[in-house]
């Protein structure tokens, strides 16, 4: 058990580094970054590979950490709302994938879609609260535009890239798609 925790800890550090570096591919231009959602990719991968606890942690610290180090995304309200959104991504994708009867591309898609929907809902709720505190209103139109319409390129990128990476990792035997092993459950009962 210690070895797996150490591996997950080290992988989480890699995912943090990726989350800090990938937005540079968008040239630090907030509009392009909000369309391609580069920080979402390492969080989704972390949740799938390391599990929901690591995905939750990485998702929550990544946006504020990047904001403090590089000034992007702006801390208020963007990085704060993203922290809750990405934490939701990490916990939901990891939890759903971990509970899948069969680890496969289909279970990756189910987990990702569940995470994307719930993450965007959480983002909308947090934005409503944050902007409400400042006396501003977060409208339904703002939610739809920010959560879905402007994010379509990033959603497509995630739905293509993340499962592809998982398939590559499966083929190289770094992770394995398989059915849950019944003998492990039966062996623990004996």
PDB file of C-alpha atoms in Angstrom, residues 10-129:
ATOM      1  CA  UNK A  10       4.666  11.529  -7.346  1.00  0.00           C
ATOM      2  CA  UNK A  11       2.136  11.402 -10.173  1.00  0.00           C
ATOM      3  CA  UNK A  12       0.141  14.140  -8.456  1.00  0.00           C
ATOM      4  CA  UNK A  13       3.250  16.334  -8.462  1.00  0.00           C
ATOM      5  CA  UNK A  14       3.574  15.712 -12.207  1.00  0.00           C
ATOM      6  CA  UNK A  15      -0.096  16.648 -12.716  1.00  0.00           C
ATOM      7  CA  UNK A  16       0.415  19.874 -10.730  1.00  0.00           C
ATOM      8  CA  UNK A  17       3.400  20.712 -12.926  1.00  0.00           C
ATOM      9  CA  UNK A  18       1.350  19.990 -16.061  1.00  0.00           C
ATOM     10  CA  UNK A  19      -1.483  22.150 -14.753  1.00  0.00           C
ATOM     11  CA  UNK A  20       0.932  25.016 -14.195  1.00  0.00           C
ATOM     12  CA  UNK A  21       2.642  24.653 -17.587  1.00  0.00           C
ATOM     13  CA  UNK A  22      -0.176  23.717 -20.023  1.00  0.00           C
ATOM     14  CA  UNK A  23      -1.858  27.160 -19.888  1.00  0.00           C
ATOM     15  CA  UNK A  24       1.314  28.628 -21.379  1.00  0.00           C
ATOM     16  CA  UNK A  25       0.304  26.860 -24.600  1.00  0.00           C
ATOM     17  CA  UNK A  26      -2.610  29.293 -24.796  1.00  0.00           C
ATOM     18  CA  UNK A  27      -0.170  32.191 -24.501  1.00  0.00           C
ATOM     19  CA  UNK A  28      -1.584  33.352 -21.170  1.00  0.00           C
ATOM     20  CA  UNK A  29      -4.512  34.826 -23.110  1.00  0.00           C
ATOM     21  CA  UNK A  30      -7.494  34.348 -20.820  1.00  0.00           C
ATOM     22  CA  UNK A  31     -10.057  34.109 -23.639  1.00  0.00           C
ATOM     23  CA  UNK A  32      -8.181  31.271 -25.368  1.00  0.00           C
ATOM     24  CA  UNK A  33      -7.508  29.574 -22.031  1.00  0.00           C
ATOM     25  CA  UNK A  34     -11.192  29.701 -21.105  1.00  0.00           C
ATOM     26  CA  UNK A  35     -11.993  28.076 -24.458  1.00  0.00           C
ATOM     27  CA  UNK A  36      -9.376  25.280 -24.328  1.00  0.00           C
ATOM     28  CA  UNK A  37      -9.445  24.694 -20.542  1.00  0.00           C
ATOM     29  CA  UNK A  38      -5.848  23.438 -20.259  1.00  0.00           C
ATOM     30  CA  UNK A  39      -5.870  23.040 -16.447  1.00  0.00           C
ATOM     31  CA  UNK A  40      -8.793  20.631 -16.628  1.00  0.00           C
ATOM     32  CA  UNK A  41      -6.807  17.934 -18.459  1.00  0.00           C
ATOM     33  CA  UNK A  42      -4.269  17.099 -15.708  1.00  0.00           C
ATOM     34  CA  UNK A  43      -7.034  17.139 -13.080  1.00  0.00           C
ATOM     35  CA  UNK A  44      -9.125  14.658 -15.069  1.00  0.00           C
ATOM     36  CA  UNK A  45      -6.090  12.441 -15.619  1.00  0.00           C
ATOM     37  CA  UNK A  46      -5.148  12.628 -11.945  1.00  0.00           C
ATOM     38  CA  UNK A  47      -8.644  11.587 -10.853  1.00  0.00           C
ATOM     39  CA  UNK A  48      -8.666   8.691 -13.315  1.00  0.00           C
ATOM     40  CA  UNK A  49      -5.146   7.431 -12.611  1.00  0.00           C
ATOM     41  CA  UNK A  50      -4.555   8.271  -8.934  1.00  0.00           C
ATOM     42  CA  UNK A  51      -8.128   8.270  -7.611  1.00  0.00           C
ATOM     43  CA  UNK A  52     -10.688  10.738  -6.351  1.00  0.00           C
ATOM     44  CA  UNK A  53      -8.753  11.920  -3.272  1.00  0.00           C
ATOM     45  CA  UNK A  54      -5.784  13.007  -5.342  1.00  0.00           C
ATOM     46  CA  UNK A  55      -8.033  14.456  -8.056  1.00  0.00           C
ATOM     47  CA  UNK A  56      -9.909  16.489  -5.439  1.00  0.00           C
ATOM     48  CA  UNK A  57      -6.702  17.865  -3.928  1.00  0.00           C
ATOM     49  CA  UNK A  58      -4.982  18.669  -7.236  1.00  0.00           C
ATOM     50  CA  UNK A  59      -8.144  20.232  -8.646  1.00  0.00           C
ATOM     51  CA  UNK A  60      -8.617  22.454  -5.619  1.00  0.00           C
ATOM     52  CA  UNK A  61      -5.058  23.778  -5.299  1.00  0.00           C
ATOM     53  CA  UNK A  62      -4.125  24.152  -8.963  1.00  0.00           C
ATOM     54  CA  UNK A  63      -6.037  27.354  -9.959  1.00  0.00           C
ATOM     55  CA  UNK A  64      -5.126  29.402  -6.845  1.00  0.00           C
ATOM     56  CA  UNK A  65      -1.534  28.157  -6.996  1.00  0.00           C
ATOM     57  CA  UNK A  66      -1.240  29.174 -10.634  1.00  0.00           C
ATOM     58  CA  UNK A  67      -2.849  32.512  -9.831  1.00  0.00           C
ATOM     59  CA  UNK A  68      -0.324  33.204  -7.059  1.00  0.00           C
ATOM     60  CA  UNK A  69       2.698  32.111  -9.120  1.00  0.00           C
ATOM     61  CA  UNK A  70       1.818  33.512 -12.565  1.00  0.00           C
ATOM     62  CA  UNK A  71      -1.056  35.938 -11.960  1.00  0.00           C
ATOM     63  CA  UNK A  72      -3.384  33.944 -14.229  1.00  0.00           C
ATOM     64  CA  UNK A  73      -6.171  33.122 -13.830  1.00  0.00           C
ATOM     65  CA  UNK A  74      -7.127  36.169 -11.739  1.00  0.00           C
ATOM     66  CA  UNK A  75      -7.681  35.065  -8.148  1.00  0.00           C
ATOM     67  CA  UNK A  76     -11.080  36.702  -7.750  1.00  0.00           C
ATOM     68  CA  UNK A  77     -13.483  35.416  -8.972  1.00  0.00           C
ATOM     69  CA  UNK A  78     -11.928  33.117 -11.599  1.00  0.00           C
ATOM     70  CA  UNK A  79      -9.333  31.066  -9.679  1.00  0.00           C
ATOM     71  CA  UNK A  80     -11.594  30.654  -6.651  1.00  0.00           C
ATOM     72  CA  UNK A  81     -14.517  29.405  -8.740  1.00  0.00           C
ATOM     73  CA  UNK A  82     -12.197  27.200 -10.794  1.00  0.00           C
ATOM     74  CA  UNK A  83     -10.788  25.651  -7.617  1.00  0.00           C
ATOM     75  CA  UNK A  84     -14.228  24.362  -6.683  1.00  0.00           C
ATOM     76  CA  UNK A  85     -14.994  23.352 -10.276  1.00  0.00           C
ATOM     77  CA  UNK A  86     -11.750  21.416 -10.744  1.00  0.00           C
ATOM     78  CA  UNK A  87     -11.998  19.828  -7.294  1.00  0.00           C
ATOM     79  CA  UNK A  88     -15.420  18.566  -8.354  1.00  0.00           C
ATOM     80  CA  UNK A  89     -13.938  17.292 -11.615  1.00  0.00           C
ATOM     81  CA  UNK A  90     -11.235  15.399  -9.744  1.00  0.00           C
ATOM     82  CA  UNK A  91     -13.479  13.838  -7.117  1.00  0.00           C
ATOM     83  CA  UNK A  92     -16.322  12.892  -9.497  1.00  0.00           C
ATOM     84  CA  UNK A  93     -14.177  11.484 -12.311  1.00  0.00           C
ATOM     85  CA  UNK A  94     -12.080   9.474  -9.835  1.00  0.00           C
ATOM     86  CA  UNK A  95     -15.054   8.216  -7.841  1.00  0.00           C
ATOM     87  CA  UNK A  96     -17.122   7.189 -10.877  1.00  0.00           C
ATOM     88  CA  UNK A  97     -14.177   5.523 -12.617  1.00  0.00           C
ATOM     89  CA  UNK A  98     -13.116   3.703  -9.451  1.00  0.00           C
ATOM     90  CA  UNK A  99     -16.671   2.358  -9.042  1.00  0.00           C
ATOM     91  CA  UNK A 100     -16.912   1.164 -12.665  1.00  0.00           C
ATOM     92  CA  UNK A 101     -17.346  -2.587 -13.003  1.00  0.00           C
ATOM     93  CA  UNK A 102     -15.078  -2.616 -16.015  1.00  0.00           C
ATOM     94  CA  UNK A 103     -12.278  -0.154 -16.650  1.00  0.00           C
ATOM     95  CA  UNK A 104     -12.640   0.771 -20.309  1.00  0.00           C
ATOM     96  CA  UNK A 105     -12.905   3.711 -22.668  1.00  0.00           C
ATOM     97  CA  UNK A 106     -16.679   3.691 -22.119  1.00  0.00           C
ATOM     98  CA  UNK A 107     -16.242   3.972 -18.345  1.00  0.00           C
ATOM     99  CA  UNK A 108     -13.764   6.821 -18.883  1.00  0.00           C
ATOM    100  CA  UNK A 109     -16.336   8.699 -20.971  1.00  0.00           C
ATOM    101  CA  UNK A 110     -19.118   8.082 -18.434  1.00  0.00           C
ATOM    102  CA  UNK A 111     -16.878   9.308 -15.626  1.00  0.00           C
ATOM    103  CA  UNK A 112     -15.704  12.359 -17.572  1.00  0.00           C
ATOM    104  CA  UNK A 113     -19.189  13.411 -18.628  1.00  0.00           C
ATOM    105  CA  UNK A 114     -20.451  13.080 -15.046  1.00  0.00           C
ATOM    106  CA  UNK A 115     -17.481  15.134 -13.833  1.00  0.00           C
ATOM    107  CA  UNK A 116     -17.921  17.802 -16.508  1.00  0.00           C
ATOM    108  CA  UNK A 117     -21.602  18.299 -15.771  1.00  0.00           C
ATOM    109  CA  UNK A 118     -21.224  18.367 -11.995  1.00  0.00           C
ATOM    110  CA  UNK A 119     -18.096  20.565 -12.170  1.00  0.00           C
ATOM    111  CA  UNK A 120     -19.867  23.141 -14.265  1.00  0.00           C
ATOM    112  CA  UNK A 121     -22.866  23.155 -11.933  1.00  0.00           C
ATOM    113  CA  UNK A 122     -20.549  23.716  -8.958  1.00  0.00           C
ATOM    114  CA  UNK A 123     -18.760  26.476 -10.883  1.00  0.00           C
ATOM    115  CA  UNK A 124     -22.096  28.181 -11.536  1.00  0.00           C
ATOM    116  CA  UNK A 125     -23.121  27.943  -7.887  1.00  0.00           C
ATOM    117  CA  UNK A 126     -19.780  29.313  -6.671  1.00  0.00           C
ATOM    118  CA  UNK A 127     -19.881  32.164  -9.193  1.00  0.00           C
ATOM    119  CA  UNK A 128     -23.420  33.007  -8.036  1.00  0.00           C
ATOM    120  CA  UNK A 129     -22.243  33.197  -4.412  1.00  0.00           C
TER     121      UNK A 129
END
